Amino acid sequence: MSAAEAVEALRRLIRRLRGPGGCPWDREQTPASMVRYLLEEAHELADAVASGEEEPVCEELGDVLFQVLFLGEGYEAAGRSDLETVCRGITE
């Protein structure tokens, strides 16, 4: 599976969690309610990097990526932004 396919699979999972029949907690989250989780995961990633151990870094990178994509899906569902626009902006 390519990196692009893996990211798309994660986005599908997030849409399923946030969608009908998904997870009630995930559905009620907003960008504002998710900020604390993003910050928590970023701090855990910083600690993992400081540890110098590869496995915890990989795990925490995954947690941060999930939070970023979760936030992005929320904005996209609200018609406010999308991942393509975000990535294009970074690249340019």
Short mmCIF file of N, CA, C and O in Angstrom, two decimals:
data_model
loop_
_atom_site.label_atom_id
_atom_site.label_comp_id
_atom_site.label_asym_id
_atom_site.label_seq_id
_atom_site.Cartn_x
_atom_site.Cartn_y
_atom_site.Cartn_z
N MET A 1 0.86 -1.17 0.00
CA MET A 1 0.00 0.00 0.00
C MET A 1 0.91 1.23 0.00
O MET A 1 1.82 1.34 0.81
N SER A 2 0.64 2.16 -0.90
CA SER A 2 1.43 3.40 -0.96
C SER A 2 1.03 4.33 0.18
O SER A 2 0.00 4.14 0.84
N ALA A 3 1.84 5.34 0.40
CA ALA A 3 1.53 6.32 1.45
C ALA A 3 0.19 7.00 1.14
O ALA A 3 -0.63 7.20 2.05
N ALA A 4 -0.03 7.35 -0.13
CA ALA A 4 -1.29 8.00 -0.50
C ALA A 4 -2.49 7.09 -0.23
O ALA A 4 -3.53 7.54 0.27
N GLU A 5 -2.35 5.81 -0.53
CA GLU A 5 -3.43 4.85 -0.28
C GLU A 5 -3.66 4.68 1.22
O GLU A 5 -4.81 4.57 1.67
N ALA A 6 -2.59 4.68 2.00
CA ALA A 6 -2.72 4.54 3.45
C ALA A 6 -3.42 5.75 4.05
O ALA A 6 -4.28 5.60 4.93
N VAL A 7 -3.07 6.94 3.58
CA VAL A 7 -3.74 8.16 4.07
C VAL A 7 -5.21 8.13 3.69
O VAL A 7 -6.08 8.45 4.51
N GLU A 8 -5.52 7.72 2.48
CA GLU A 8 -6.92 7.67 2.05
C GLU A 8 -7.69 6.63 2.87
O GLU A 8 -8.85 6.86 3.22
N ALA A 9 -7.07 5.50 3.20
CA ALA A 9 -7.73 4.50 4.04
C ALA A 9 -8.03 5.07 5.42
O ALA A 9 -9.11 4.84 5.98
N LEU A 10 -7.10 5.84 5.96
CA LEU A 10 -7.32 6.47 7.26
C LEU A 10 -8.44 7.50 7.18
O LEU A 10 -9.29 7.58 8.06
N ARG A 11 -8.49 8.26 6.09
CA ARG A 11 -9.58 9.23 5.91
C ARG A 11 -10.93 8.53 5.81
O ARG A 11 -11.92 8.99 6.37
N ARG A 12 -10.98 7.38 5.13
CA ARG A 12 -12.23 6.61 5.05
C ARG A 12 -12.66 6.13 6.43
O ARG A 12 -13.84 6.17 6.77
N LEU A 13 -11.70 5.67 7.23
CA LEU A 13 -12.00 5.24 8.60
C LEU A 13 -12.58 6.40 9.40
O LEU A 13 -13.59 6.24 10.10
N ILE A 14 -11.97 7.56 9.31
CA ILE A 14 -12.46 8.73 10.05
C ILE A 14 -13.86 9.10 9.59
O ILE A 14 -14.74 9.37 10.42
N ARG A 15 -14.12 9.08 8.29
CA ARG A 15 -15.47 9.39 7.79
C ARG A 15 -16.48 8.37 8.30
O ARG A 15 -17.61 8.72 8.64
N ARG A 16 -16.07 7.10 8.38
CA ARG A 16 -16.96 6.06 8.91
C ARG A 16 -17.23 6.30 10.39
O ARG A 16 -18.37 6.19 10.85
N LEU A 17 -16.21 6.62 11.16
CA LEU A 17 -16.39 6.90 12.59
C LEU A 17 -17.31 8.09 12.81
O LEU A 17 -18.13 8.10 13.73
N ARG A 18 -17.19 9.12 11.96
CA ARG A 18 -17.98 10.34 12.12
C ARG A 18 -19.36 10.24 11.46
O ARG A 18 -20.21 11.08 11.69
N GLY A 19 -19.57 9.22 10.66
CA GLY A 19 -20.80 9.11 9.88
C GLY A 19 -21.91 8.39 10.61
O GLY A 19 -21.75 7.92 11.75
N PRO A 20 -23.06 8.26 9.94
CA PRO A 20 -24.20 7.53 10.51
C PRO A 20 -23.79 6.09 10.85
O PRO A 20 -23.11 5.43 10.06
N GLY A 21 -24.16 5.65 12.01
CA GLY A 21 -23.81 4.30 12.45
C GLY A 21 -22.38 4.20 12.97
O GLY A 21 -21.96 3.13 13.38
N GLY A 22 -21.66 5.31 12.96
CA GLY A 22 -20.29 5.32 13.46
C GLY A 22 -20.26 5.53 14.96
O GLY A 22 -21.18 5.11 15.68
N CYS A 23 -19.27 6.20 15.42
CA CYS A 23 -19.07 6.43 16.85
C CYS A 23 -19.76 7.72 17.28
O CYS A 23 -19.44 8.79 16.76
N PRO A 24 -20.69 7.65 18.23
CA PRO A 24 -21.38 8.86 18.67
C PRO A 24 -20.42 9.94 19.18
O PRO A 24 -20.61 11.13 18.91
N TRP A 25 -19.38 9.54 19.91
CA TRP A 25 -18.42 10.52 20.43
C TRP A 25 -17.72 11.25 19.28
O TRP A 25 -17.61 12.46 19.30
N ASP A 26 -17.28 10.50 18.28
CA ASP A 26 -16.59 11.11 17.14
C ASP A 26 -17.52 12.07 16.39
O ASP A 26 -17.08 13.13 15.94
N ARG A 27 -18.77 11.70 16.26
CA ARG A 27 -19.71 12.54 15.51
C ARG A 27 -19.95 13.88 16.20
O ARG A 27 -20.20 14.88 15.54
N GLU A 28 -19.88 13.91 17.51
CA GLU A 28 -20.19 15.17 18.20
C GLU A 28 -18.97 16.08 18.37
O GLU A 28 -19.11 17.21 18.84
N GLN A 29 -17.79 15.62 17.94
CA GLN A 29 -16.60 16.44 18.09
C GLN A 29 -16.57 17.57 17.05
O GLN A 29 -17.05 17.42 15.94
N THR A 30 -16.01 18.69 17.47
CA THR A 30 -15.83 19.86 16.61
C THR A 30 -14.34 20.19 16.58
O THR A 30 -13.59 19.70 17.45
N PRO A 31 -13.90 21.02 15.64
CA PRO A 31 -12.49 21.43 15.68
C PRO A 31 -12.11 22.00 17.04
O PRO A 31 -11.04 21.68 17.58
N ALA A 32 -12.96 22.81 17.63
CA ALA A 32 -12.64 23.41 18.93
C ALA A 32 -12.50 22.35 20.02
O ALA A 32 -11.61 22.44 20.87
N SER A 33 -13.34 21.33 19.99
CA SER A 33 -13.27 20.30 21.03
C SER A 33 -12.06 19.38 20.84
O SER A 33 -11.62 18.74 21.79
N MET A 34 -11.53 19.34 19.63
CA MET A 34 -10.41 18.44 19.34
C MET A 34 -9.05 19.05 19.61
O MET A 34 -8.04 18.34 19.66
N VAL A 35 -8.98 20.36 19.80
CA VAL A 35 -7.68 21.02 20.00
C VAL A 35 -6.93 20.43 21.17
O VAL A 35 -5.72 20.17 21.08
N ARG A 36 -7.60 20.16 22.27
CA ARG A 36 -6.91 19.62 23.44
C ARG A 36 -6.27 18.27 23.15
O ARG A 36 -5.19 17.96 23.63
N TYR A 37 -6.93 17.45 22.32
CA TYR A 37 -6.38 16.14 21.98
C TYR A 37 -5.17 16.28 21.06
O TYR A 37 -4.19 15.54 21.19
N LEU A 38 -5.24 17.22 20.13
CA LEU A 38 -4.12 17.47 19.24
C LEU A 38 -2.90 17.93 20.05
O LEU A 38 -1.79 17.44 19.85
N LEU A 39 -3.11 18.84 20.97
CA LEU A 39 -2.01 19.33 21.81
C LEU A 39 -1.42 18.21 22.67
O LEU A 39 -0.20 18.08 22.81
N GLU A 40 -2.30 17.39 23.23
CA GLU A 40 -1.85 16.25 24.05
C GLU A 40 -0.98 15.31 23.22
O GLU A 40 0.10 14.90 23.66
N GLU A 41 -1.45 15.00 22.01
CA GLU A 41 -0.69 14.08 21.16
C GLU A 41 0.62 14.72 20.70
O GLU A 41 1.64 14.02 20.59
N ALA A 42 0.63 16.02 20.45
CA ALA A 42 1.87 16.70 20.06
C ALA A 42 2.89 16.65 21.18
O ALA A 42 4.09 16.42 20.94
N HIS A 43 2.44 16.83 22.42
CA HIS A 43 3.35 16.72 23.56
C HIS A 43 3.88 15.30 23.71
O HIS A 43 5.07 15.11 24.00
N GLU A 44 3.02 14.32 23.50
CA GLU A 44 3.47 12.93 23.58
C GLU A 44 4.49 12.63 22.47
O GLU A 44 5.45 11.89 22.70
N LEU A 45 4.28 13.20 21.29
CA LEU A 45 5.25 13.03 20.20
C LEU A 45 6.59 13.66 20.58
O LEU A 45 7.65 13.07 20.36
N ALA A 46 6.55 14.86 21.14
CA ALA A 46 7.78 15.52 21.56
C ALA A 46 8.54 14.67 22.58
O ALA A 46 9.76 14.53 22.49
N ASP A 47 7.82 14.09 23.52
CA ASP A 47 8.45 13.22 24.52
C ASP A 47 9.05 11.98 23.86
O ASP A 47 10.15 11.54 24.23
N ALA A 48 8.34 11.42 22.89
CA ALA A 48 8.84 10.23 22.20
C ALA A 48 10.10 10.56 21.41
O ALA A 48 11.07 9.79 21.43
N VAL A 49 10.13 11.70 20.75
CA VAL A 49 11.33 12.12 20.01
C VAL A 49 12.49 12.28 20.98
O VAL A 49 13.62 11.84 20.72
N ALA A 50 12.23 12.91 22.11
CA ALA A 50 13.28 13.12 23.11
C ALA A 50 13.83 11.81 23.66
O ALA A 50 15.00 11.73 24.04
N SER A 51 13.00 10.76 23.65
CA SER A 51 13.44 9.46 24.17
C SER A 51 14.46 8.81 23.25
O SER A 51 15.22 7.95 23.69
N GLY A 52 14.46 9.19 21.98
CA GLY A 52 15.39 8.61 21.02
C GLY A 52 15.02 7.22 20.55
O GLY A 52 15.76 6.61 19.78
N GLU A 53 13.86 6.73 20.97
CA GLU A 53 13.43 5.39 20.57
C GLU A 53 12.48 5.48 19.38
O GLU A 53 11.56 6.30 19.36
N GLU A 54 12.69 4.63 18.40
CA GLU A 54 11.94 4.69 17.15
C GLU A 54 10.47 4.28 17.29
O GLU A 54 9.59 4.94 16.75
N GLU A 55 10.19 3.20 18.00
CA GLU A 55 8.82 2.70 18.09
C GLU A 55 7.84 3.71 18.68
O GLU A 55 6.77 3.94 18.11
N PRO A 56 8.17 4.35 19.82
CA PRO A 56 7.23 5.34 20.35
C PRO A 56 7.04 6.53 19.41
O PRO A 56 5.95 7.09 19.33
N VAL A 57 8.09 6.92 18.68
CA VAL A 57 7.96 8.04 17.74
C VAL A 57 6.97 7.67 16.65
O VAL A 57 6.07 8.45 16.31
N CYS A 58 7.09 6.46 16.11
CA CYS A 58 6.18 6.01 15.05
C CYS A 58 4.74 6.01 15.56
O CYS A 58 3.83 6.48 14.87
N GLU A 59 4.53 5.49 16.76
CA GLU A 59 3.18 5.44 17.33
C GLU A 59 2.61 6.85 17.53
O GLU A 59 1.46 7.13 17.16
N GLU A 60 3.41 7.75 18.07
CA GLU A 60 2.92 9.10 18.32
C GLU A 60 2.74 9.90 17.03
O GLU A 60 1.82 10.73 16.93
N LEU A 61 3.59 9.66 16.03
CA LEU A 61 3.37 10.29 14.72
C LEU A 61 2.01 9.87 14.17
O LEU A 61 1.28 10.68 13.60
N GLY A 62 1.67 8.60 14.35
CA GLY A 62 0.37 8.10 13.92
C GLY A 62 -0.77 8.79 14.65
O GLY A 62 -1.78 9.17 14.04
N ASP A 63 -0.61 8.99 15.95
CA ASP A 63 -1.65 9.67 16.73
C ASP A 63 -1.83 11.11 16.29
O ASP A 63 -2.95 11.60 16.16
N VAL A 64 -0.71 11.81 16.03
CA VAL A 64 -0.80 13.20 15.57
C VAL A 64 -1.42 13.25 14.18
O VAL A 64 -2.29 14.10 13.91
N LEU A 65 -1.01 12.35 13.30
CA LEU A 65 -1.59 12.32 11.96
C LEU A 65 -3.09 12.08 12.02
O LEU A 65 -3.86 12.73 11.32
N PHE A 66 -3.51 11.15 12.88
CA PHE A 66 -4.94 10.90 13.04
C PHE A 66 -5.67 12.18 13.46
O PHE A 66 -6.72 12.51 12.90
N GLN A 67 -5.12 12.88 14.43
CA GLN A 67 -5.76 14.11 14.92
C GLN A 67 -5.85 15.16 13.80
O GLN A 67 -6.88 15.81 13.64
N VAL A 68 -4.77 15.32 13.05
CA VAL A 68 -4.76 16.30 11.95
C VAL A 68 -5.81 15.93 10.90
O VAL A 68 -6.59 16.79 10.46
N LEU A 69 -5.85 14.67 10.51
CA LEU A 69 -6.83 14.26 9.51
C LEU A 69 -8.25 14.33 10.06
O LEU A 69 -9.18 14.67 9.33
N PHE A 70 -8.43 14.01 11.33
CA PHE A 70 -9.75 14.10 11.95
C PHE A 70 -10.24 15.55 11.90
O PHE A 70 -11.39 15.82 11.53
N LEU A 71 -9.37 16.49 12.27
CA LEU A 71 -9.72 17.91 12.19
C LEU A 71 -10.03 18.30 10.75
O LEU A 71 -11.01 19.00 10.48
N GLY A 72 -9.20 17.86 9.83
CA GLY A 72 -9.41 18.18 8.42
C GLY A 72 -10.73 17.66 7.90
O GLY A 72 -11.44 18.36 7.15
N GLU A 73 -11.10 16.45 8.29
CA GLU A 73 -12.38 15.89 7.85
C GLU A 73 -13.55 16.71 8.40
O GLU A 73 -14.56 16.89 7.73
N GLY A 74 -13.40 17.21 9.62
CA GLY A 74 -14.45 18.05 10.20
C GLY A 74 -14.63 19.33 9.40
O GLY A 74 -15.75 19.74 9.11
N TYR A 75 -13.53 19.95 9.04
CA TYR A 75 -13.60 21.18 8.23
C TYR A 75 -14.15 20.87 6.84
O TYR A 75 -14.96 21.62 6.30
N GLU A 76 -13.72 19.75 6.26
CA GLU A 76 -14.21 19.40 4.93
C GLU A 76 -15.71 19.11 4.95
O GLU A 76 -16.45 19.54 4.07
N ALA A 77 -16.17 18.39 5.97
CA ALA A 77 -17.59 18.07 6.07
C ALA A 77 -18.44 19.34 6.20
O ALA A 77 -19.57 19.38 5.74
N ALA A 78 -17.85 20.37 6.81
CA ALA A 78 -18.56 21.64 6.97
C ALA A 78 -18.41 22.54 5.74
O ALA A 78 -18.94 23.65 5.72
N GLY A 79 -17.69 22.04 4.73
CA GLY A 79 -17.49 22.82 3.51
C GLY A 79 -16.54 23.99 3.67
O GLY A 79 -16.58 24.94 2.90
N ARG A 80 -15.67 23.92 4.67
CA ARG A 80 -14.79 25.05 4.98
C ARG A 80 -13.39 24.91 4.39
O ARG A 80 -12.71 25.91 4.21
N SER A 81 -12.94 23.70 4.13
CA SER A 81 -11.60 23.47 3.59
C SER A 81 -11.52 22.01 3.19
O SER A 81 -12.44 21.24 3.44
N ASP A 82 -10.42 21.63 2.57
CA ASP A 82 -10.20 20.22 2.28
C ASP A 82 -8.71 19.93 2.27
O ASP A 82 -7.88 20.84 2.21
N LEU A 83 -8.37 18.66 2.34
CA LEU A 83 -6.99 18.24 2.45
C LEU A 83 -6.19 18.67 1.22
O LEU A 83 -5.04 19.08 1.34
N GLU A 84 -6.78 18.58 0.06
CA GLU A 84 -6.09 18.98 -1.17
C GLU A 84 -5.67 20.45 -1.11
O GLU A 84 -4.54 20.80 -1.43
N THR A 85 -6.58 21.32 -0.66
CA THR A 85 -6.27 22.74 -0.56
C THR A 85 -5.16 22.98 0.46
O THR A 85 -4.24 23.78 0.22
N VAL A 86 -5.22 22.29 1.58
CA VAL A 86 -4.19 22.42 2.61
C VAL A 86 -2.84 22.00 2.05
O VAL A 86 -1.85 22.72 2.20
N CYS A 87 -2.78 20.85 1.41
CA CYS A 87 -1.51 20.35 0.87
C CYS A 87 -1.00 21.26 -0.25
O CYS A 87 0.21 21.51 -0.32
N ARG A 88 -1.87 21.73 -1.09
CA ARG A 88 -1.46 22.63 -2.15
C ARG A 88 -0.86 23.91 -1.56
O ARG A 88 0.16 24.41 -2.03
N GLY A 89 -1.50 24.44 -0.52
CA GLY A 89 -1.00 25.65 0.13
C GLY A 89 0.39 25.45 0.72
O GLY A 89 1.26 26.33 0.61
N ILE A 90 0.62 24.30 1.32
CA ILE A 90 1.94 24.02 1.89
C ILE A 90 2.98 23.93 0.78
O ILE A 90 4.08 24.48 0.88
N THR A 91 2.64 23.23 -0.30
CA THR A 91 3.56 23.01 -1.39
C THR A 91 3.93 24.30 -2.09
O THR A 91 5.09 24.53 -2.45
N GLU A 92 2.95 25.16 -2.27
CA GLU A 92 3.21 26.44 -2.97
C GLU A 92 4.02 27.34 -2.08
O GLU A 92 4.79 28.15 -2.49
#
